[in-house]
CSV table of C-alpha atoms in Angstrom, one decimal:
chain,number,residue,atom,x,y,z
S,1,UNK,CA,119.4,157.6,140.3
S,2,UNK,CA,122.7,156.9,139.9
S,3,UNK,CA,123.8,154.4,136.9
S,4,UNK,CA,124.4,151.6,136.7
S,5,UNK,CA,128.1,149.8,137.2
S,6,UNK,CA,129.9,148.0,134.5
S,7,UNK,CA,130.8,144.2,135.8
S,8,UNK,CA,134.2,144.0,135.5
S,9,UNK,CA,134.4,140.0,134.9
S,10,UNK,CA,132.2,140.9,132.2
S,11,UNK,CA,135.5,141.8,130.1
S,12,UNK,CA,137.3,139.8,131.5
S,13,UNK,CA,135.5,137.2,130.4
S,14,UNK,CA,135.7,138.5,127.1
S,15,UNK,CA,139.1,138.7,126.6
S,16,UNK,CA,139.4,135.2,128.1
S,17,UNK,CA,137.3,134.4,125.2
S,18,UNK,CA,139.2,136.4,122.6
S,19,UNK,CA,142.5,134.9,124.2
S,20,UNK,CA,140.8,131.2,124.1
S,21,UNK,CA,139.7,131.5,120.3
S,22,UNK,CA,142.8,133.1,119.0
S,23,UNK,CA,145.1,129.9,120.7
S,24,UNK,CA,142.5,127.5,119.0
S,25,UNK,CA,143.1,129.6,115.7
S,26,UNK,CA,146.6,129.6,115.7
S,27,UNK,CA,146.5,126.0,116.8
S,28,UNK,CA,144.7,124.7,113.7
S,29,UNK,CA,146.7,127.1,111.1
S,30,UNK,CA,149.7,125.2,112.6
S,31,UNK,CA,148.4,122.4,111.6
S,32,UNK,CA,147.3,123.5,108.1
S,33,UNK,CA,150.2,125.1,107.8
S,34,UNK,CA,152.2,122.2,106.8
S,35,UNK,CA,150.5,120.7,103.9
S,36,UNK,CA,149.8,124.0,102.7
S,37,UNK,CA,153.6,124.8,102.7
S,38,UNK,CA,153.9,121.3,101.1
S,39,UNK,CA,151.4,121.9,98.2
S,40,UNK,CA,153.0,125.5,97.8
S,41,UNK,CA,156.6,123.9,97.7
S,42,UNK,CA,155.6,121.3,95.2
S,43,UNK,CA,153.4,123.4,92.7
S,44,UNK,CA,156.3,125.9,92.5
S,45,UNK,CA,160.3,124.2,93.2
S,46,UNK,CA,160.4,126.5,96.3
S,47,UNK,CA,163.2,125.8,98.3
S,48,UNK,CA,164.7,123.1,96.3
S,49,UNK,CA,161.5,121.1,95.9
S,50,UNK,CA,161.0,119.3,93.1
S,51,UNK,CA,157.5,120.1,90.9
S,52,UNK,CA,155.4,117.4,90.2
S,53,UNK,CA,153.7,117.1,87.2
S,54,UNK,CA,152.4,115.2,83.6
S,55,UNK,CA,155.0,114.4,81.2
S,56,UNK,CA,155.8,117.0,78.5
S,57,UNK,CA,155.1,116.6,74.8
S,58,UNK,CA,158.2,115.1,72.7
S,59,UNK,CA,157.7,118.1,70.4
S,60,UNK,CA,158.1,120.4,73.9
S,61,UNK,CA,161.5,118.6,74.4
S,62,UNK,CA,165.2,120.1,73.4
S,63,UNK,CA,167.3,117.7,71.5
S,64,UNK,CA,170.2,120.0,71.8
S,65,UNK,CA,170.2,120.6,75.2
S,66,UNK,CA,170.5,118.6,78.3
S,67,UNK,CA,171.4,118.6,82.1
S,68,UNK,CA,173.8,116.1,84.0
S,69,UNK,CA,171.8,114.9,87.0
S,70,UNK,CA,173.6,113.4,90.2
S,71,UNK,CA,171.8,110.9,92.4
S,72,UNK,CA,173.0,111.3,96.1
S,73,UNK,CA,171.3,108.4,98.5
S,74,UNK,CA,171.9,108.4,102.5
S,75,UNK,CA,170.2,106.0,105.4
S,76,UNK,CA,169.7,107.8,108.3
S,77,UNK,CA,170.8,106.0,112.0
S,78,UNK,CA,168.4,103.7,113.0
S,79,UNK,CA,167.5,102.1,109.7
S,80,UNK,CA,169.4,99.3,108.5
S,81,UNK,CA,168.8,99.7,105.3
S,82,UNK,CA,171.6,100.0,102.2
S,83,UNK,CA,169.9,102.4,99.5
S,84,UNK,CA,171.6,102.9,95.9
S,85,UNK,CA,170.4,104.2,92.8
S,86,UNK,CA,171.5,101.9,89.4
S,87,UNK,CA,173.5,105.2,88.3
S,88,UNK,CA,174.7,107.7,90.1
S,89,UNK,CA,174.7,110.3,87.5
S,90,UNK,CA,172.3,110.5,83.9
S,91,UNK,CA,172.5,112.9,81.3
S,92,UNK,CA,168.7,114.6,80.9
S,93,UNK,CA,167.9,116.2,77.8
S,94,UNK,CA,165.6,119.1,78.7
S,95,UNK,CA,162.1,118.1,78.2
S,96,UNK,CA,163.0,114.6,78.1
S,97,UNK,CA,161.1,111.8,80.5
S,98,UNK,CA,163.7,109.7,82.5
S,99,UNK,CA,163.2,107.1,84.4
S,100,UNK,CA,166.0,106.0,87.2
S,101,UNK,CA,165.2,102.6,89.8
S,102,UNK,CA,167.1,102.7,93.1
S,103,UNK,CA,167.5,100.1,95.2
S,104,UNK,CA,166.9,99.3,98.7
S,105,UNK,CA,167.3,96.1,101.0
S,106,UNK,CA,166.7,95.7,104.5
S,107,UNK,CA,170.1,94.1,106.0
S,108,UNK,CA,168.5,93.9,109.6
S,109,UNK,CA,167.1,91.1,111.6
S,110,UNK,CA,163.7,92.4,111.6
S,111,UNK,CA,161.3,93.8,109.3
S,112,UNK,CA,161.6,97.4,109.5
S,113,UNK,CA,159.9,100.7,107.8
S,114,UNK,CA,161.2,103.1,105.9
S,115,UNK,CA,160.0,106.3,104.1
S,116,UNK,CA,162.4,108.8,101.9
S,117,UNK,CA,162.7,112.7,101.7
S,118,UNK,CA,164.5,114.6,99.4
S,119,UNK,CA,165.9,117.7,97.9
S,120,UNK,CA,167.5,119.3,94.7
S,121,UNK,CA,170.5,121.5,94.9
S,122,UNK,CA,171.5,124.0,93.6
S,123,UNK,CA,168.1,124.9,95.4
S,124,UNK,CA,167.1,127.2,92.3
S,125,UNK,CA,166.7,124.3,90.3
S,126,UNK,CA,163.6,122.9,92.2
S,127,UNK,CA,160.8,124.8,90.3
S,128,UNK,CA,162.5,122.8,86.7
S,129,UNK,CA,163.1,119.8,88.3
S,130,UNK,CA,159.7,117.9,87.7
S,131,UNK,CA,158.8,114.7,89.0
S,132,UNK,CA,155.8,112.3,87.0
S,133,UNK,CA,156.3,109.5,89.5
S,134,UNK,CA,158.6,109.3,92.4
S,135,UNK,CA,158.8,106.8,95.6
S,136,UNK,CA,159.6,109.5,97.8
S,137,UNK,CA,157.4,109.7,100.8
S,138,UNK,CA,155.8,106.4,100.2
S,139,UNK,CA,156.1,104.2,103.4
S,140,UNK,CA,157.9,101.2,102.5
S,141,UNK,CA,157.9,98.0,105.2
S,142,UNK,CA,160.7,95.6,104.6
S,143,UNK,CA,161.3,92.3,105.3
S,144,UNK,CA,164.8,90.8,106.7
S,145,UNK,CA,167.2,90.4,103.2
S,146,UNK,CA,164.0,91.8,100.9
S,147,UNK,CA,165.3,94.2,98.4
S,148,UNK,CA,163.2,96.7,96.3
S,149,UNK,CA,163.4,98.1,93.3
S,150,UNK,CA,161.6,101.8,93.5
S,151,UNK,CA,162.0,104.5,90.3
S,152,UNK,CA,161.3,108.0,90.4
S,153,UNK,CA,160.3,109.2,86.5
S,154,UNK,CA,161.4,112.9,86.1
S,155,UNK,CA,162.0,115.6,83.3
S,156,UNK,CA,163.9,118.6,83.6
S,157,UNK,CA,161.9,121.5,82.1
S,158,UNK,CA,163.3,123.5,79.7
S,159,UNK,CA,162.6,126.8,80.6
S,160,UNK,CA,165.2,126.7,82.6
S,161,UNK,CA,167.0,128.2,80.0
S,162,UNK,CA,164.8,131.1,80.2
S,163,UNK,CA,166.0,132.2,83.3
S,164,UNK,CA,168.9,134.4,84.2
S,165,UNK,CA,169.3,132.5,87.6
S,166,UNK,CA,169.5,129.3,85.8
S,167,UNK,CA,170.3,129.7,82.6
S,168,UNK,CA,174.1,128.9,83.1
S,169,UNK,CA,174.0,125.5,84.9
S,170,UNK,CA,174.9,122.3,83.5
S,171,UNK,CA,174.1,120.1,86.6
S,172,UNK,CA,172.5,119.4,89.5
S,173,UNK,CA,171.8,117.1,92.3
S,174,UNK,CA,168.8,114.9,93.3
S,175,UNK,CA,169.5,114.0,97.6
S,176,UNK,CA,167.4,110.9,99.0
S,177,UNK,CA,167.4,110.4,103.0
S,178,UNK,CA,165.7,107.3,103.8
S,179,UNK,CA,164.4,107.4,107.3
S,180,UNK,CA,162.8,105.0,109.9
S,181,UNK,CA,159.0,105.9,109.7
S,182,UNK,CA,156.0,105.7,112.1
S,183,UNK,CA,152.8,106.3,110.3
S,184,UNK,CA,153.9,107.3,107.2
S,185,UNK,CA,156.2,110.1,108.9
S,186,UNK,CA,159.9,110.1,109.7
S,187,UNK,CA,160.5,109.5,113.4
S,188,UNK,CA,163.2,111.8,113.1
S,189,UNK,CA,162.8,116.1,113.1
S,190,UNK,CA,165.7,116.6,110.8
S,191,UNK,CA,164.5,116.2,107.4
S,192,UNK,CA,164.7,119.8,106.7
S,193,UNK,CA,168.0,119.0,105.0
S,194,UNK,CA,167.8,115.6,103.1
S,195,UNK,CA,171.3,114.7,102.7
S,196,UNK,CA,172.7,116.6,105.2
S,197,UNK,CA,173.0,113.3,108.0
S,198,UNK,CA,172.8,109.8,107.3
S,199,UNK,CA,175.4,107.2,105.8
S,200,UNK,CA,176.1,106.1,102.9
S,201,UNK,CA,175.1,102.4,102.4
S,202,UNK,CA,175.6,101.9,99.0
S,203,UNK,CA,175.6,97.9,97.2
């Protein structure tokens, strides 16, 4: 009696299978991918993204030490929006809660939608940059000539001091891109750099 054959569709079928699942896999770690890499970047200052966080003790605060903080603000094409924060610099002592408003006004003929990004450079200085409240990523809608008021309220933590790649700088700077924004997202793929395009539309 001879034996049987394998079917050869039978592993075919199996890899198709294999093939089919892994695809779906990779499809929906793409997709988790991002908020992950968002929640990762937040909790830690990776790549020049600000920490967010509760506001520190006054007792955790340093009196003696402090940080000059540049504000950078850009529109990108497409938005008619100025953007402009009430100073363009502050002097942070470490520890210390600050709160800073920017402005915004719609100077188009129709109401339009905007949302910001943002970055801190020197890039290092992300994980001690922490934000309590910021306006950043919030969807605004504006109406034509309707200005806003938004804050961000940030401290710059002092162990900063404790380390040796950070240790020696005396300032930094805080970039805001506003963009136009369909459902909450920028309509534009080059936000990996906020600063990096845009205009300056200051009052």
């Amino acid at each position: 009696m001879s034996a049987s054959r394998p079917d050869p569709t039978s592993g075919a079928r199996r890899t198709a299978i294999a093939c089919a699942g892994l695809a779906v896999g990779m499809i929906g770690l793409a997709f988790a991918s991002v908020p992950l890499y968002d929640a990762f970047c937040k909790a830690t200052g990776y790549d020049g993204t600000p920490r967010q966080g509760p506001a520190l003790t006054a007792a955790a605060a340093r009196t003696d030490d402090s940080m000059v903080v540049h504000f950078d603000t850009n529109v990108a094409p497409g938005l008619p929006w100025k953007f402009a924060p009430e100073a363009n610099t502050v002097e942070a002592k470490l520890g210390e809660t600050k709160t800073v408003f920017f402005r915004v006004q719609n100077t188009g003929t129709k109401p339009s939608t905007g949302v910001a990004t943002f970055n801190v450079q020197p890039g290092l200085m992300g994980g001690y940059f922490v934000k309590i409240a910021c306006f950043c990523f919030n969807e605004q809608t504006l109406q034509p000539g309707e200005t806003l008021d938004v804050p961000v309220v940030f401290y710059v933590d002092p162990a900063v001091r404790d380390d040796s790649n950070t240790a020696h700088l005396s300032e930094m700077t805080l970039s805001y891109t506003y963009f136009a924004s369909k459902n909450g997202q920028p309509v534009t793929a080059a936000v990996a750099t906020t600063g990096a395009s845009g205009t300056k539309r200051d009052f």
